[in-house]
mmCIF file of C-alpha atoms in Angstrom:
data_model
loop_
_atom_site.group_PDB
_atom_site.id
_atom_site.type_symbol
_atom_site.label_atom_id
_atom_site.label_comp_id
_atom_site.label_asym_id
_atom_site.label_seq_id
_atom_site.Cartn_x
_atom_site.Cartn_y
_atom_site.Cartn_z
ATOM 1 C CA ALA A 5 14.664 -17.951 -40.458
ATOM 2 C CA GLN A 6 13.898 -20.077 -43.601
ATOM 3 C CA SER A 7 16.086 -22.685 -44.423
ATOM 4 C CA VAL A 8 16.454 -25.888 -46.572
ATOM 5 C CA ALA A 9 18.430 -29.191 -45.885
ATOM 6 C CA GLN A 10 19.469 -31.695 -48.372
ATOM 7 C CA PRO A 11 21.181 -34.061 -46.247
ATOM 8 C CA GLU A 12 22.891 -36.231 -48.865
ATOM 9 C CA ASP A 13 25.456 -34.824 -51.471
ATOM 10 C CA GLN A 14 25.089 -37.605 -53.691
ATOM 11 C CA VAL A 15 22.556 -40.548 -54.289
ATOM 12 C CA ASN A 16 23.500 -43.543 -56.349
ATOM 13 C CA VAL A 17 20.849 -45.798 -58.018
ATOM 14 C CA ALA A 18 20.744 -48.568 -60.361
ATOM 15 C CA GLU A 19 18.634 -47.967 -63.495
ATOM 16 C CA GLY A 20 15.050 -49.415 -63.017
ATOM 17 C CA ASN A 21 15.221 -49.110 -59.116
ATOM 18 C CA PRO A 22 13.225 -46.621 -57.161
ATOM 19 C CA LEU A 23 14.968 -43.374 -56.186
ATOM 20 C CA THR A 24 14.559 -40.942 -53.170
ATOM 21 C CA VAL A 25 16.117 -37.491 -52.842
ATOM 22 C CA LYS A 26 15.644 -36.101 -49.471
ATOM 23 C CA CYS A 27 14.596 -32.503 -48.448
ATOM 24 C CA THR A 28 13.778 -31.036 -45.128
ATOM 25 C CA TYR A 29 12.656 -27.391 -44.370
ATOM 26 C CA SER A 30 12.156 -24.940 -41.864
ATOM 27 C CA VAL A 31 9.903 -21.907 -42.444
ATOM 28 C CA SER A 32 7.280 -19.430 -40.957
ATOM 29 C CA GLY A 33 3.699 -20.383 -41.733
ATOM 30 C CA ASN A 34 2.623 -22.599 -44.551
ATOM 31 C CA PRO A 35 5.364 -23.546 -46.922
ATOM 32 C CA TYR A 36 5.613 -23.258 -50.669
ATOM 33 C CA LEU A 37 7.960 -26.048 -51.765
ATOM 34 C CA PHE A 38 9.723 -26.810 -54.997
ATOM 35 C CA TRP A 39 11.991 -29.059 -56.770
ATOM 36 C CA TYR A 40 14.232 -27.986 -59.569
ATOM 37 C CA VAL A 41 16.965 -30.017 -61.639
ATOM 38 C CA GLN A 42 20.097 -28.851 -63.259
ATOM 39 C CA TYR A 43 21.851 -30.497 -65.920
ATOM 40 C CA PRO A 44 25.452 -29.597 -66.970
ATOM 41 C CA ASN A 45 25.783 -26.198 -68.601
ATOM 42 C CA ARG A 46 21.953 -25.560 -68.542
ATOM 43 C CA GLY A 47 19.662 -23.629 -66.341
ATOM 44 C CA LEU A 48 17.722 -25.021 -63.575
ATOM 45 C CA GLN A 49 14.557 -26.543 -64.830
ATOM 46 C CA PHE A 50 11.236 -26.748 -62.791
ATOM 47 C CA LEU A 51 10.078 -30.315 -61.787
ATOM 48 C CA LEU A 52 7.240 -29.702 -59.375
ATOM 49 C CA LYS A 53 5.784 -27.652 -56.434
ATOM 50 C CA TYR A 54 3.427 -28.134 -53.374
ATOM 51 C CA ILE A 55 1.222 -25.068 -52.609
ATOM 52 C CA THR A 56 -1.730 -26.715 -50.741
ATOM 53 C CA GLY A 57 -4.033 -29.587 -51.069
ATOM 54 C CA ASP A 58 -2.897 -33.200 -51.789
ATOM 55 C CA ASN A 59 0.413 -34.136 -50.085
ATOM 56 C CA LEU A 60 1.597 -36.250 -53.033
ATOM 57 C CA VAL A 61 2.541 -34.039 -55.808
ATOM 58 C CA LYS A 62 3.233 -35.232 -59.344
ATOM 59 C CA GLY A 63 5.629 -33.556 -61.671
ATOM 60 C CA SER A 64 7.704 -33.797 -64.803
ATOM 61 C CA TYR A 65 9.460 -36.668 -66.043
ATOM 62 C CA GLY A 66 7.576 -39.092 -63.866
ATOM 63 C CA PHE A 67 8.900 -37.620 -60.547
ATOM 64 C CA GLU A 68 6.714 -36.951 -57.616
ATOM 65 C CA ALA A 69 7.313 -35.535 -54.062
ATOM 66 C CA GLU A 70 5.436 -36.220 -50.900
ATOM 67 C CA PHE A 71 4.808 -33.215 -48.408
ATOM 68 C CA ASN A 72 4.942 -34.293 -44.748
ATOM 69 C CA LYS A 73 4.046 -31.485 -42.424
ATOM 70 C CA SER A 74 4.906 -33.210 -39.151
ATOM 71 C CA GLN A 75 8.363 -34.281 -40.373
ATOM 72 C CA THR A 76 8.707 -30.802 -42.307
ATOM 73 C CA SER A 77 10.026 -32.817 -45.346
ATOM 74 C CA PHE A 78 9.290 -32.789 -49.107
ATOM 75 C CA HIS A 79 11.228 -35.847 -50.385
ATOM 76 C CA LEU A 80 11.641 -36.417 -54.246
ATOM 77 C CA LYS A 81 10.662 -39.879 -55.550
ATOM 78 C CA LYS A 82 10.648 -41.786 -58.788
ATOM 79 C CA PRO A 83 9.528 -45.447 -59.056
ATOM 80 C CA SER A 84 11.993 -46.369 -61.702
ATOM 81 C CA ALA A 85 15.198 -44.415 -62.264
ATOM 82 C CA LEU A 86 16.536 -43.778 -65.768
ATOM 83 C CA VAL A 87 20.206 -43.136 -66.688
ATOM 84 C CA SER A 88 19.025 -39.823 -68.028
ATOM 85 C CA ASP A 89 17.907 -38.683 -64.535
ATOM 86 C CA SER A 90 21.320 -38.262 -63.500
ATOM 87 C CA ALA A 91 21.616 -34.506 -62.629
ATOM 88 C CA LEU A 92 21.772 -32.137 -59.618
ATOM 89 C CA TYR A 93 18.565 -31.868 -57.854
ATOM 90 C CA PHE A 94 17.710 -28.870 -55.771
ATOM 91 C CA CYS A 95 14.854 -28.484 -53.198
ATOM 92 C CA ALA A 96 13.488 -24.968 -52.517
ATOM 93 C CA VAL A 97 11.071 -23.311 -50.201
ATOM 94 C CA ARG A 98 9.454 -19.898 -49.632
ATOM 95 C CA GLY A 99 7.456 -19.046 -46.687
ATOM 96 C CA GLU A 100 3.741 -17.928 -46.782
ATOM 97 C CA GLY A 101 4.705 -14.447 -46.095
ATOM 98 C CA GLY A 102 7.948 -14.295 -47.601
ATOM 99 C CA SER A 103 9.136 -12.155 -50.515
ATOM 100 C CA GLN A 104 7.966 -13.597 -53.690
ATOM 101 C CA GLY A 105 11.693 -13.295 -55.003
ATOM 102 C CA ASN A 106 13.302 -14.975 -52.058
ATOM 103 C CA LEU A 107 13.103 -18.524 -52.878
ATOM 104 C CA ILE A 108 15.517 -20.523 -50.499
ATOM 105 C CA PHE A 109 17.436 -23.343 -52.278
ATOM 106 C CA GLY A 110 19.184 -26.497 -50.644
ATOM 107 C CA LYS A 111 22.841 -27.022 -51.514
ATOM 108 C CA GLY A 112 21.705 -29.808 -53.942
ATOM 109 C CA THR A 113 22.051 -33.455 -54.352
ATOM 110 C CA LYS A 114 23.842 -35.181 -57.124
ATOM 111 C CA LEU A 115 21.771 -38.100 -58.486
ATOM 112 C CA SER A 116 23.828 -40.727 -60.505
ATOM 113 C CA VAL A 117 22.004 -43.452 -62.098
ATOM 114 C CA LYS A 118 23.944 -46.317 -63.380
ATOM 115 C CA PRO A 119 22.988 -48.797 -66.103
ATOM 116 C CA GLY B 15 12.296 -15.093 -76.765
ATOM 117 C CA ALA B 16 11.704 -18.689 -76.058
ATOM 118 C CA GLY B 17 13.665 -18.846 -72.883
ATOM 119 C CA VAL B 18 15.680 -16.645 -70.527
ATOM 120 C CA SER B 19 18.820 -15.412 -72.279
ATOM 121 C CA GLN B 20 22.040 -14.558 -70.438
ATOM 122 C CA THR B 21 25.073 -12.808 -71.618
ATOM 123 C CA PRO B 22 27.953 -13.418 -71.397
ATOM 124 C CA SER B 23 27.906 -17.022 -70.798
ATOM 125 C CA ASN B 24 31.559 -16.603 -69.444
ATOM 126 C CA LYS B 25 33.239 -13.589 -68.207
ATOM 127 C CA VAL B 26 36.945 -13.391 -66.900
ATOM 128 C CA THR B 27 37.961 -10.229 -65.255
ATOM 129 C CA GLU B 28 40.672 -8.891 -63.157
ATOM 130 C CA LYS B 29 40.224 -7.877 -59.388
ATOM 131 C CA GLY B 30 39.124 -4.262 -59.133
ATOM 132 C CA LYS B 31 37.367 -4.055 -62.517
ATOM 133 C CA TYR B 32 33.656 -3.398 -63.415
ATOM 134 C CA VAL B 33 31.448 -6.041 -64.759
ATOM 135 C CA GLU B 34 28.012 -5.971 -66.258
ATOM 136 C CA LEU B 35 26.023 -9.027 -66.783
ATOM 137 C CA ARG B 36 22.888 -9.095 -68.962
ATOM 138 C CA CYS B 37 19.408 -10.858 -68.641
ATOM 139 C CA ASP B 38 16.731 -10.959 -71.234
ATOM 140 C CA PRO B 39 13.667 -12.508 -69.674
ATOM 141 C CA ILE B 40 10.816 -14.494 -71.359
ATOM 142 C CA SER B 41 8.554 -12.017 -73.301
ATOM 143 C CA GLY B 42 5.533 -11.154 -71.099
ATOM 144 C CA HIS B 43 7.119 -12.072 -67.821
ATOM 145 C CA THR B 44 6.738 -9.254 -65.509
ATOM 146 C CA ALA B 45 8.892 -10.484 -62.653
ATOM 147 C CA LEU B 46 12.567 -10.897 -62.988
ATOM 148 C CA TYR B 47 15.205 -12.476 -60.396
ATOM 149 C CA TRP B 48 18.820 -12.583 -59.832
ATOM 150 C CA TYR B 49 20.538 -15.469 -57.911
ATOM 151 C CA ARG B 50 24.147 -16.473 -57.309
ATOM 152 C CA GLN B 51 25.387 -19.867 -57.372
ATOM 153 C CA SER B 52 28.864 -20.464 -55.799
ATOM 154 C CA LEU B 53 30.793 -23.880 -56.412
ATOM 155 C CA GLY B 54 28.948 -26.677 -54.542
ATOM 156 C CA GLN B 55 26.119 -24.605 -53.185
ATOM 157 C CA GLY B 56 22.572 -23.852 -54.298
ATOM 158 C CA PRO B 57 21.479 -20.617 -55.817
ATOM 159 C CA GLU B 58 21.316 -17.689 -53.444
ATOM 160 C CA PHE B 59 18.796 -14.801 -53.897
ATOM 161 C CA LEU B 60 19.985 -11.413 -54.933
ATOM 162 C CA ILE B 61 17.242 -9.249 -56.053
ATOM 163 C CA TYR B 62 13.857 -9.423 -57.579
ATOM 164 C CA PHE B 63 12.150 -6.806 -59.910
ATOM 165 C CA GLN B 64 8.353 -6.504 -60.438
ATOM 166 C CA GLY B 65 8.142 -4.441 -63.651
ATOM 167 C CA THR B 66 10.703 -1.768 -63.521
ATOM 168 C CA GLY B 67 11.172 -1.380 -59.918
ATOM 169 C CA ALA B 68 13.224 -3.666 -57.411
ATOM 170 C CA ALA B 69 10.607 -5.266 -55.104
ATOM 171 C CA ASP B 70 13.216 -6.875 -52.972
ATOM 172 C CA ASP B 71 16.772 -6.330 -52.971
ATOM 173 C CA SER B 72 17.655 -7.802 -49.637
ATOM 174 C CA GLY B 73 19.957 -10.460 -51.145
ATOM 175 C CA LEU B 74 22.526 -7.826 -52.652
ATOM 176 C CA PRO B 75 25.693 -8.577 -50.440
ATOM 177 C CA ASN B 76 27.006 -4.965 -50.468
ATOM 178 C CA ASP B 77 26.972 -1.716 -52.400
ATOM 179 C CA ARG B 78 29.175 -2.692 -55.117
ATOM 180 C CA PHE B 79 26.323 -4.804 -56.402
ATOM 181 C CA PHE B 80 23.707 -3.155 -58.413
ATOM 182 C CA ALA B 81 20.901 -4.109 -60.840
ATOM 183 C CA VAL B 82 18.563 -2.202 -63.210
ATOM 184 C CA ARG B 83 15.707 -2.830 -65.277
ATOM 185 C CA PRO B 84 14.787 0.411 -66.869
ATOM 186 C CA GLU B 85 12.070 -0.761 -69.283
ATOM 187 C CA GLY B 86 10.605 -3.573 -67.470
ATOM 188 C CA SER B 87 12.326 -6.119 -69.730
ATOM 189 C CA VAL B 88 15.982 -6.647 -69.950
ATOM 190 C CA SER B 89 18.034 -6.358 -66.665
ATOM 191 C CA THR B 90 21.579 -5.692 -66.090
ATOM 192 C CA LEU B 91 23.493 -6.883 -62.860
ATOM 193 C CA LYS B 92 26.444 -4.332 -62.308
ATOM 194 C CA ILE B 93 29.322 -5.340 -60.143
ATOM 195 C CA GLN B 94 31.934 -2.811 -59.198
ATOM 196 C CA ARG B 95 35.499 -3.204 -57.883
ATOM 197 C CA THR B 96 35.160 -7.001 -58.372
ATOM 198 C CA GLU B 97 36.705 -9.161 -55.681
ATOM 199 C CA ARG B 98 37.849 -12.857 -55.965
ATOM 200 C CA GLY B 99 34.969 -13.786 -53.891
ATOM 201 C CA ASP B 100 32.487 -12.582 -56.454
ATOM 202 C CA SER B 101 33.516 -15.454 -58.615
ATOM 203 C CA ALA B 102 30.175 -17.521 -59.304
ATOM 204 C CA VAL B 103 27.621 -18.494 -61.610
ATOM 205 C CA TYR B 104 25.008 -15.484 -61.865
ATOM 206 C CA LEU B 105 21.663 -16.956 -62.691
ATOM 207 C CA CYS B 106 18.648 -14.992 -63.948
ATOM 208 C CA ALA B 107 15.036 -16.129 -63.832
ATOM 209 C CA SER B 108 11.676 -14.712 -64.773
ATOM 210 C CA SER B 109 8.027 -15.556 -64.102
ATOM 211 C CA LEU B 110 4.578 -14.278 -64.770
ATOM 212 C CA ARG B 111 2.993 -12.534 -61.844
ATOM 213 C CA ALA B 112 0.194 -14.860 -60.349
ATOM 214 C CA GLU B 113 -2.825 -13.040 -58.902
ATOM 215 C CA ALA B 114 -3.266 -15.955 -56.323
ATOM 216 C CA PHE B 115 -0.593 -17.950 -54.190
ATOM 217 C CA SER B 116 1.952 -15.379 -55.713
ATOM 218 C CA GLY B 117 4.561 -17.004 -53.485
ATOM 219 C CA ALA B 118 4.206 -20.202 -55.635
ATOM 220 C CA ASN B 119 5.273 -18.705 -58.919
ATOM 221 C CA VAL B 120 7.366 -20.982 -60.991
ATOM 222 C CA LEU B 121 10.852 -19.322 -62.032
ATOM 223 C CA THR B 122 12.357 -20.156 -65.456
ATOM 224 C CA PHE B 123 16.073 -19.963 -65.328
ATOM 225 C CA GLY B 124 18.590 -18.843 -67.739
ATOM 226 C CA ALA B 125 21.812 -20.855 -68.341
ATOM 227 C CA GLY B 126 23.863 -18.412 -66.130
ATOM 228 C CA SER B 127 26.757 -16.105 -66.600
ATOM 229 C CA ARG B 128 29.988 -17.690 -65.016
ATOM 230 C CA LEU B 129 32.098 -15.009 -63.511
ATOM 231 C CA THR B 130 35.761 -15.563 -62.730
ATOM 232 C CA VAL B 131 37.698 -12.752 -61.041
ATOM 233 C CA LEU B 132 41.480 -13.466 -61.029
#
């Protein structure tokens, strides 16, 4: 069965410091991996995805994520956090043979960036 | 439209009542998805349409839930005999159909319909 784990309910970072939001996954076959962000009262917004190729994926708003097959991880990173990055972040996975619609989401990690 | 539109944004109903939630996807997006997000959880897949037909409805929790997309654009999620446990935010998303790496389609989500069953 496919699954995603986000081990941290909340991550606190000072503005200007690097941030990491962790994600591990379990899937049959090669994974398609995604990060979405959710701001209050707004829909989930796509940040980045990994399909194949380079393990380091760059996305919107200066975010990047590193795919690590041996550790089955896809951690989200940003070199310098902004207060405006404070939001709820979701990691999601779909297996290679899985239904196109059935994207499995983690429970989310709340990122809080303090000035 | 410019984005995925969902109505109503908020719905409060009584246990046992019937509810309809509407989703208007991005123009030209052939794929449409419904997810449900309970408090403190990530979105949970319900059903996926490719055109007018449901390509995968494996996430619908029981036969009280039903969704339609009769003309391949607007979709309606219908919940019969609502229960308190149905309270959640119902999210709709749409995407283009990619010819390659179809599993990597990016979903564009609406703001959701918050359903509260009293």
